[in-house]
Amino acid sequence: MYLDAIIIGAGFSGLYQLHQCRDQIGLKTLVIEEGKEVGGTWYWNKYPGSRCDTESHIYCYTFSKEIYKNWKWKERYPKQKEILRYLKYVEKKLSLKRDIIFNNRVNSAVYLDEKNLWRVKTNKNKTFYCKYLISAVGSLSATNIPNIRGLKNFKGGWYHTGRWPNKKISFKNQKVAQIGTGSSGIQIAPVLAKSVKSLTVFQRTPNYSVPARNKKLTKTFIKNTLDKYNYIKNLLKKTPGGHAFHFSKKSIFEFTESKRLKILEKAWLNGGLSFRACFSDITKKISANKIVSNFIRDKIKRIVKDRHIAKILTDFGHPFTTKRPTLNTNYFEIFNRKNVQLVDLKKNPIIKITKKGIKTKNEELKFDKIIFATGYDALTGSILSLNLTGRKNIKLQKYWKDGPKTFLGIMIPNFPNFFVISGPGSPSVLTNVPAQIEQHVEWISKFIKHLEKVGCRKVEPRIKETENWVNEINILANKSLFMKAKNSWYKGDNIPGKPKKFIPYPAGLPQYREICNKVQKKMYKGFNISLK
Ligand code: NAP
């Protein structure tokens, strides 16, 4: 089957890209989706307690006033189920389903030089041909299941938070192990702790976490945000992370100690990702960061009664925000419960998984179920799993063996007419993702429209511009505090053998947007466009 465009993935990015390609540009377009319905990451992340930690009134599309105004979010942070409902609402509104095939995973995509077409194959033996191939597979979808000896022998059930099964799993009165304490682990643990017989949390790196302070949204708040649609849409374009808060313009050092504390207390009480923005320099200057890191440490120590456990939970070893900041609802409180234990993997590492549980250096523990909240092969894993072969038989795995090479995080040399939404080299995971997705989809769509108008046969970025872009990211990352985290998936440290390079563009969405717009204004400088 021949198509003008194939989009891989039916999450936030794939759905909007389909609308743009099909309804705005007029291309014959198909979305190929592995899941059995729309949702992308929110289809797979169905674990108990799964919820977004970006506020609901901005974790959504803003491209359509009608779509924005006709949806009412229920809580400050949307539950996984609510986001799925929202995406289904958008899908229906735009009649997208008729151009999506589900239950098909793209296994390979090969660029056929002589025909200027991509040949795309799925695990259901379906083959498609297209001119434009667009990856909308998400930055956090290739799961990281640690290679722990003995997992296949475990007689109980085991699950990864990012590939949660469709059927209901009961943890009631069960002995449960949870490995990993990132955003997902911190969300699932308090929910499980309420019903399990025992929960043992295996922690490798302690996590700074700020209270989410979730709440039901009031009618007044909902009305105000809907009325302020234009303002919100604009605001998301101006803030560094595409969130609805500005960073304070004032340094922490402009305040006396007691005033600093007052400001921090207020931000802590308010909760949410804006906590890091209450001074201008928390994310930029190590001396400012230290004060705030200590503030969080003290807060956790006040919650957790057992001093030894509190110490394990706060023995951070990296500055606040240099790994993905997380929000929690009563996470630290669970360590005051009798049925919750903490294993410090730094002192007591896992040796193997046995038939009945987990053997660590110091003990052998029995479990009915093991949960891996161990994250993802972020940003590159999902794209590499497509098994892309570009011009002259160049494999993406080989081309990226020393780290991802993209221009603007959007296109890759030697892989003509292949676009990536929120790819490595774009701000992606450092932002409110739907805001970045809208920017990318709109930029890519405008580009494709231009390519069609000028009669383009194929397009790819130039090597020089790509190298400059990769260097620029390196330079920016080295100037930032991000590099002070020894182990972070932002730079590939969580996956054995993965190149250790900072992956997302770290200078914020407005600056990135400006660069993309400049490239567009200069008639796509940096790209080789071959005409028919
Ligand atoms: P993550 O942030 O990568 O956390 C993974 C956790 O597993 C970390 O504590 C990590 O420890 C640990 N881990 C990894 N490999 C391990 C191993 N071999 N042995 C022991 N521990 C190991 O993954 P995540 O929590 O799924 O979150 C990923 C991202 O998804 C988030 O940052 C966020 O962008 C997104 N997400 C968002 C939400 C939300 O909106 N609320 C919810 C879930 C996920 P180390 O730190 O030592 O590597």
XYZ file of C-alpha atoms and ligand atoms in Angstrom:
580
model
C 0.000 0.000 0.000
C 1.381 3.431 -0.980
C 0.934 6.491 1.217
C 2.256 10.030 1.178
C 3.049 9.892 4.872
C 3.279 7.255 7.571
C 3.344 8.267 11.208
C 4.508 5.747 13.785
C 2.638 6.049 17.075
C -0.819 7.302 18.081
C -0.035 9.302 21.193
C -0.108 13.095 21.599
C 2.353 13.636 18.748
C 1.030 11.055 16.280
C -2.573 12.230 16.581
C -1.755 15.874 15.991
C 0.655 15.030 13.168
C -2.066 12.985 11.462
C -4.466 15.905 11.703
C -1.846 18.223 10.193
C -0.708 15.884 7.393
C -4.175 14.725 6.395
C -6.431 17.684 7.096
C -4.106 20.669 6.682
C -1.670 19.516 3.978
C -3.915 17.006 2.222
C -1.546 14.032 2.284
C -2.727 10.447 2.179
C -1.607 9.501 5.665
C -1.609 6.442 7.885
C -0.707 6.035 11.553
C 0.692 2.683 12.658
C 0.202 1.999 16.360
C 1.369 -0.921 18.464
C -1.327 -0.587 21.144
C -4.928 -1.476 20.630
C -6.128 2.086 21.019
C -4.821 5.662 20.962
C -2.814 7.032 23.874
C 0.878 6.298 23.285
C 2.736 6.453 26.576
C -0.582 6.864 28.408
C -1.887 3.664 26.869
C 1.017 1.654 28.317
C 1.524 3.408 31.677
C -1.551 2.015 33.413
C 0.149 1.174 36.703
C -1.727 1.937 39.928
C -1.452 5.646 40.713
C -0.295 6.617 37.226
C -0.820 10.305 36.754
C 0.900 13.160 34.968
C 2.895 15.598 37.058
C 2.310 18.522 34.735
C -0.861 20.431 35.536
C -3.847 19.298 33.527
C -4.928 22.668 32.093
C -1.615 22.821 30.210
C -0.959 19.112 29.646
C -3.116 19.185 26.541
C -3.330 20.554 23.042
C -3.690 24.283 22.552
C -3.811 24.294 18.733
C -7.601 24.306 18.690
C -9.604 26.742 20.773
C -12.658 24.554 20.383
C -10.895 21.415 21.588
C -9.332 23.299 24.504
C -12.572 24.903 25.584
C -14.737 21.812 25.320
C -12.728 19.698 27.720
C -12.937 20.105 31.488
C -10.157 18.570 33.551
C -11.132 17.227 36.947
C -7.983 17.481 39.043
C -4.857 19.609 39.244
C -2.866 16.682 37.765
C -4.641 14.378 35.316
C -4.906 10.658 35.997
C -3.722 8.263 33.296
C -7.344 7.266 32.601
C -8.408 10.873 32.255
C -5.619 11.577 29.742
C -6.682 8.522 27.730
C -10.270 9.781 27.753
C -9.027 13.177 26.604
C -7.036 11.721 23.709
C -10.037 9.646 22.649
C -12.138 12.807 22.737
C -9.627 14.564 20.451
C -9.455 11.536 18.161
C -13.241 11.530 17.812
C -13.483 15.265 17.324
C -11.018 15.110 14.412
C -12.177 11.703 13.066
C -8.667 10.328 13.226
C -9.315 6.632 13.830
C -10.156 5.835 10.244
C -6.522 6.456 9.326
C -4.919 4.517 12.163
C -4.112 0.814 12.209
C -3.711 -0.659 15.693
C -1.963 -3.768 17.051
C 0.880 -3.358 14.585
C 4.426 -2.726 15.687
C 6.842 -1.310 13.119
C 9.692 -3.792 12.870
C 11.736 -2.195 10.144
C 11.836 0.752 7.787
C 14.134 0.859 4.786
C 14.744 3.817 2.514
C 14.701 2.674 -1.117
C 17.177 4.988 -2.874
C 16.058 4.350 -6.419
C 12.362 4.896 -5.656
C 12.727 7.594 -2.999
C 10.312 5.725 -0.792
C 10.340 4.262 2.669
C 9.333 0.615 2.961
C 7.784 0.008 6.358
C 7.102 -3.463 7.743
C 5.152 -4.449 10.836
C 5.153 -7.477 13.107
C 1.871 -8.569 11.486
C 3.620 -8.972 8.124
C 2.084 -5.849 6.676
C 4.166 -3.771 4.264
C 3.596 -0.121 3.391
C 5.409 2.380 1.191
C 5.525 6.104 1.796
C 7.354 9.278 0.865
C 7.482 10.833 4.328
C 8.079 8.755 7.430
C 7.443 10.425 10.783
C 8.425 8.983 14.137
C 5.915 9.804 16.874
C 7.075 6.975 19.100
C 7.732 9.137 22.153
C 10.871 9.752 24.154
C 10.052 7.423 27.008
C 8.632 4.223 25.594
C 11.463 1.700 25.188
C 11.397 0.132 28.648
C 14.544 -0.563 30.635
C 14.294 -3.977 32.262
C 17.578 -4.468 34.088
C 19.484 -7.576 33.172
C 19.334 -9.170 36.634
C 20.421 -12.794 36.781
C 17.598 -15.264 37.401
C 14.551 -13.182 36.401
C 13.276 -15.963 34.142
C 13.230 -18.353 37.118
C 10.940 -16.149 39.228
C 7.668 -17.994 39.842
C 5.621 -14.921 40.779
C 4.402 -12.168 38.458
C 6.621 -9.317 37.349
C 5.708 -6.085 35.594
C 7.308 -2.947 34.204
C 5.419 0.288 34.916
C 5.814 1.392 31.298
C 4.291 -1.804 29.849
C 1.548 -2.436 32.339
C -0.738 -5.329 31.292
C -4.302 -4.664 30.216
C -5.786 -7.031 32.776
C -6.343 -6.068 36.403
C -3.602 -7.261 38.738
C -4.345 -7.661 42.401
C -1.643 -6.875 44.935
C -3.934 -7.285 47.921
C -2.180 -9.042 50.811
C 0.788 -9.832 48.594
C 4.484 -9.474 49.238
C 5.652 -6.982 46.642
C 9.117 -5.832 45.585
C 9.507 -2.531 43.789
C 12.782 -1.731 42.046
C 13.289 1.921 41.147
C 12.311 5.223 42.727
C 11.950 7.676 39.819
C 8.708 9.447 38.811
C 6.880 6.139 38.282
C 8.187 4.398 41.420
C 7.336 7.361 43.602
C 3.774 7.318 42.260
C 3.065 3.612 42.513
C 4.546 2.948 45.970
C 2.050 4.944 48.097
C -0.871 3.334 46.265
C 0.483 -0.193 46.728
C 1.469 0.365 50.349
C -2.197 0.707 51.298
C -3.235 -2.778 50.212
C -0.203 -5.065 50.104
C 0.980 -7.330 52.851
C 4.444 -5.910 52.458
C 6.166 -3.534 50.088
C 9.947 -3.603 49.775
C 11.342 -0.634 47.890
C 14.766 -1.194 46.325
C 16.419 2.204 45.978
C 19.581 2.825 43.978
C 19.557 6.640 43.971
C 17.507 8.721 46.406
C 15.102 11.074 44.738
C 14.442 14.699 45.568
C 10.707 14.914 45.472
C 8.372 17.814 46.043
C 4.725 17.434 47.159
C 2.303 17.395 44.241
C -0.584 18.811 46.322
C -3.100 17.373 43.946
C -6.665 18.588 44.353
C -10.017 18.694 42.618
C -10.275 21.711 40.356
C -12.910 24.232 41.321
C -15.531 25.441 38.860
C -14.011 28.925 39.106
C -10.524 27.667 38.219
C -11.881 25.702 35.263
C -13.851 28.678 33.992
C -10.881 31.020 34.405
C -8.497 28.793 32.492
C -10.965 28.237 29.671
C -11.588 31.981 29.472
C -7.854 32.614 29.396
C -7.219 30.256 26.456
C -5.294 32.835 24.382
C -3.207 33.935 27.339
C -2.311 30.334 28.278
C -1.443 29.384 24.716
C 0.939 32.346 24.548
C 2.374 31.797 27.992
C 3.444 28.235 27.124
C 5.522 29.669 24.299
C 7.425 31.977 26.614
C 8.421 29.866 29.606
C 11.581 27.718 29.414
C 9.802 24.401 29.948
C 6.500 25.235 28.275
C 4.845 25.255 31.712
C 2.413 27.841 33.033
C 4.878 29.385 35.463
C 7.683 31.897 35.086
C 10.985 31.601 36.927
C 11.485 34.293 39.530
C 13.824 37.023 38.325
C 15.455 37.192 41.758
C 18.438 35.260 42.986
C 18.178 33.413 46.296
C 21.107 35.548 47.486
C 19.049 38.725 47.249
C 17.143 37.590 50.337
C 17.955 37.176 54.010
C 17.931 33.635 55.342
C 14.532 34.014 56.963
C 12.956 35.536 53.859
C 14.433 32.704 51.720
C 12.856 30.184 54.024
C 9.494 31.916 53.812
C 9.608 31.815 50.014
C 10.657 28.152 49.986
C 7.954 27.231 52.517
C 5.326 28.938 50.384
C 6.512 27.142 47.248
C 6.604 23.817 49.140
C 3.039 24.363 50.359
C 1.909 25.155 46.840
C 3.690 22.036 45.543
C 4.283 21.141 41.902
C 7.058 21.554 39.380
C 7.070 25.340 39.904
C 8.904 24.782 43.196
C 12.229 24.981 41.351
C 11.272 28.370 39.901
C 10.859 30.253 43.173
C 14.347 31.734 42.719
C 16.155 32.481 39.461
C 19.280 30.472 40.234
C 18.205 27.115 41.746
C 18.721 25.300 38.464
C 21.729 27.373 37.442
C 24.079 28.022 40.341
C 25.392 25.272 42.564
C 25.527 27.505 45.683
C 21.835 28.408 45.271
C 20.974 24.814 44.470
C 22.691 23.584 47.658
C 20.459 25.733 49.859
C 17.338 24.310 48.239
C 18.679 20.734 48.240
C 19.226 21.067 51.990
C 15.728 22.461 52.432
C 14.243 19.381 50.734
C 16.494 17.051 52.755
C 15.246 18.641 55.992
C 11.636 18.319 54.890
C 12.029 14.592 54.178
C 13.848 14.053 57.459
C 10.938 15.641 59.278
C 8.461 13.283 57.596
C 10.340 9.980 58.002
C 10.492 8.942 61.640
C 13.265 6.334 61.434
C 16.521 8.332 61.230
C 18.440 5.570 59.466
C 15.784 5.244 56.735
C 15.543 9.027 56.425
C 19.296 9.126 55.853
C 19.094 6.538 53.051
C 16.254 8.490 51.447
C 18.190 11.752 51.526
C 21.746 10.684 50.786
C 21.397 12.346 47.396
C 24.861 12.733 45.897
C 23.572 14.915 43.042
C 22.116 18.427 42.979
C 18.340 18.978 42.878
C 16.904 19.094 39.278
C 19.997 17.555 37.672
C 17.925 14.375 37.361
C 14.239 14.641 36.419
C 12.438 16.388 39.328
C 9.541 14.334 40.657
C 6.328 15.087 42.505
C 4.829 12.851 45.149
C 1.712 12.306 47.187
C 2.655 10.820 50.555
C 5.672 8.929 49.192
C 7.994 9.605 52.108
C 5.134 8.987 54.577
C 4.907 5.308 53.555
C 8.256 4.628 55.234
C 6.512 5.184 58.584
C 4.269 2.184 57.874
C 5.053 -1.223 59.327
C 4.461 -2.986 55.996
C 7.017 -0.929 54.023
C 10.760 -1.627 53.949
C 13.578 0.145 52.149
C 16.617 -1.606 50.699
C 19.625 0.594 50.003
C 21.084 -0.921 46.842
C 24.280 1.073 47.243
C 25.143 -0.920 50.385
C 23.098 -4.041 49.742
C 22.973 -4.698 45.961
C 20.818 -7.311 44.254
C 22.807 -10.464 43.486
C 20.084 -12.366 41.669
C 16.396 -13.062 41.362
C 15.433 -16.483 42.650
C 12.381 -18.681 42.122
C 10.781 -17.144 45.184
C 12.155 -13.646 45.399
C 15.287 -11.530 45.427
C 18.701 -12.326 46.866
C 20.764 -9.312 47.856
C 24.277 -9.185 49.246
C 22.925 -9.368 52.806
C 19.620 -11.231 52.676
C 17.194 -13.413 50.738
C 13.675 -12.031 50.486
C 10.486 -13.773 49.318
C 8.042 -12.011 47.035
C 4.798 -12.771 45.207
C 5.318 -9.962 42.709
C 8.129 -7.759 41.440
C 7.559 -4.335 39.913
C 10.195 -2.769 37.746
C 9.870 1.003 37.932
C 13.246 1.159 36.257
C 12.593 3.658 33.516
C 13.470 3.761 29.850
C 16.116 3.671 27.193
C 15.162 7.302 26.869
C 14.968 9.333 23.680
C 16.935 6.992 21.424
C 15.686 3.499 22.379
C 12.257 3.805 20.800
C 13.649 5.201 17.532
C 16.411 2.604 17.293
C 13.851 -0.157 17.829
C 12.312 0.795 14.458
C 15.390 -0.723 12.768
C 15.865 2.073 10.288
C 18.034 1.688 7.201
C 18.732 4.911 5.348
C 20.481 5.792 2.109
C 23.231 3.468 0.866
C 22.181 0.817 3.378
C 23.270 2.921 6.378
C 21.831 1.513 9.619
C 20.710 3.983 12.266
C 22.141 1.754 15.014
C 25.560 2.123 13.403
C 25.195 5.792 12.518
C 24.307 6.614 16.139
C 26.784 4.251 17.761
C 28.662 7.159 19.411
C 25.470 9.025 20.294
C 22.457 10.433 18.449
C 23.182 12.798 15.565
C 20.284 15.002 14.507
C 19.786 18.512 13.230
C 17.368 20.322 15.576
C 16.338 16.920 16.938
C 14.086 16.683 13.882
C 16.046 15.106 11.015
C 19.014 12.786 10.584
C 21.612 12.895 7.781
C 21.404 9.854 5.468
C 17.776 9.218 6.448
C 15.906 11.292 3.866
C 12.304 12.360 4.389
C 12.365 10.901 7.902
C 11.192 13.240 10.665
C 11.280 12.778 14.425
C 8.857 14.433 16.817
C 10.494 15.282 20.169
C 13.626 13.415 19.196
C 17.114 13.442 20.691
C 18.539 16.924 20.291
C 15.210 18.654 20.923
C 14.022 19.988 24.316
C 11.530 17.087 24.590
C 11.796 15.510 28.060
C 12.927 18.785 29.637
C 9.581 20.376 28.829
C 5.854 20.060 29.265
C 5.842 17.526 26.443
C 2.580 18.472 24.632
C 3.897 22.048 24.302
C 7.075 20.774 22.618
C 5.030 18.367 20.480
C 2.836 21.155 19.140
C 5.907 23.190 18.199
C 7.478 20.202 16.425
C 4.365 19.038 14.607
C 3.660 22.563 13.375
C 7.268 23.102 12.272
C 7.479 19.747 10.497
C 4.096 20.274 8.828
C 5.075 23.691 7.540
C 8.291 22.162 6.217
C 6.476 19.315 4.439
C 4.013 21.801 2.939
C 6.967 23.779 1.606
C 8.649 20.628 0.275
C 5.501 19.632 -1.579
C 5.131 23.138 -3.001
C 8.665 23.283 -4.393
C 8.447 19.743 -5.750
C 10.914 18.120 -3.403
C 11.996 14.538 -4.013
C 14.041 14.160 -0.884
C 15.357 16.197 1.999
C 17.922 15.582 4.688
C 20.065 17.761 6.933
C 23.644 18.596 6.047
C 26.415 16.864 7.977
C 28.059 20.160 8.984
C 24.899 21.646 10.482
C 24.204 18.377 12.256
C 27.691 18.260 13.766
C 27.323 21.874 14.872
C 23.990 21.077 16.504
C 25.395 18.097 18.391
C 28.357 20.235 19.530
C 26.060 23.043 20.607
C 24.107 20.659 22.841
C 27.364 19.435 24.360
C 28.553 22.959 25.063
C 25.225 24.003 26.607
C 25.037 20.838 28.712
C 28.587 21.292 29.981
C 27.738 24.806 31.113
C 24.634 23.579 32.946
C 24.225 21.802 36.270
C 22.872 18.698 34.491
C 26.357 17.237 34.129
C 26.759 17.215 37.911
C 24.527 14.154 38.183
C 26.782 11.121 37.900
C 24.021 8.826 36.725
C 21.184 10.236 34.719
C 19.131 8.973 31.823
C 19.390 12.474 30.324
C 22.898 11.385 29.335
C 22.354 7.690 28.802
C 23.916 6.471 32.072
C 21.056 4.084 32.921
C 21.560 1.754 29.946
C 24.699 -0.391 29.825
C 26.676 0.295 26.639
C 24.698 3.398 25.702
C 26.938 6.318 24.624
C 27.333 8.792 27.472
C 26.187 11.991 25.820
C 23.701 14.584 27.010
C 20.689 13.927 24.766
C 17.995 16.647 24.944
C 18.495 20.302 23.963
C 19.026 21.998 27.324
C 18.560 25.744 26.716
C 14.774 25.877 26.881
C 11.840 25.860 24.519
C 11.708 29.601 23.611
C 15.352 29.679 22.504
C 14.882 26.403 20.616
C 11.705 27.711 18.968
C 13.552 30.817 17.853
C 16.337 28.756 16.264
C 13.804 26.570 14.424
C 11.938 29.646 13.210
C 15.173 31.193 11.941
C 15.989 28.039 9.967
C 12.513 28.229 8.463
C 12.840 31.926 7.602
C 16.177 31.283 5.897
C 14.453 28.828 3.568
C 15.516 25.791 5.580
C 19.180 26.573 5.755
C 21.024 23.467 6.870
C 18.958 21.062 4.787
C 19.731 19.588 1.373
C 16.535 19.677 -0.625
C 16.643 17.680 -3.890
C 13.995 18.599 -6.424
C 12.196 16.244 -8.796
P 13.373 6.816 35.865
O 13.175 8.202 36.217
O 14.459 6.464 34.926
O 13.576 6.020 37.219
C 14.020 4.702 37.199
C 14.377 4.276 38.588
O 14.838 2.933 38.520
C 15.516 5.090 39.189
O 15.301 5.171 40.556
C 16.736 4.231 38.843
O 17.830 4.449 39.678
C 16.158 2.858 39.052
N 16.890 1.827 38.344
C 17.141 1.758 37.020
N 17.845 0.651 36.737
C 18.051 0.011 37.916
C 18.722 -1.160 38.281
N 19.359 -1.905 37.380
N 18.737 -1.511 39.589
C 18.116 -0.745 40.495
N 17.479 0.394 40.221
C 17.445 0.777 38.930
O 12.050 6.136 35.265
P 10.529 6.505 35.569
O 10.315 6.653 37.003
O 9.689 5.535 34.832
O 10.383 7.913 34.924
C 10.886 8.170 33.630
C 10.290 9.426 33.087
O 8.982 9.148 32.620
C 10.094 10.549 34.063
O 11.228 11.256 34.335
C 9.046 11.344 33.377
O 9.607 12.141 32.383
C 8.180 10.266 32.801
N 7.118 9.944 33.749
C 6.303 10.937 34.120
C 5.347 10.683 35.038
C 4.500 11.768 35.450
O 4.197 12.648 34.729
N 4.144 11.735 36.666
C 5.177 9.437 35.592
C 6.019 8.448 35.198
C 7.003 8.716 34.284
P 18.980 5.487 39.262
O 18.412 6.832 39.516
O 20.111 5.127 40.125
O 19.263 5.247 37.804
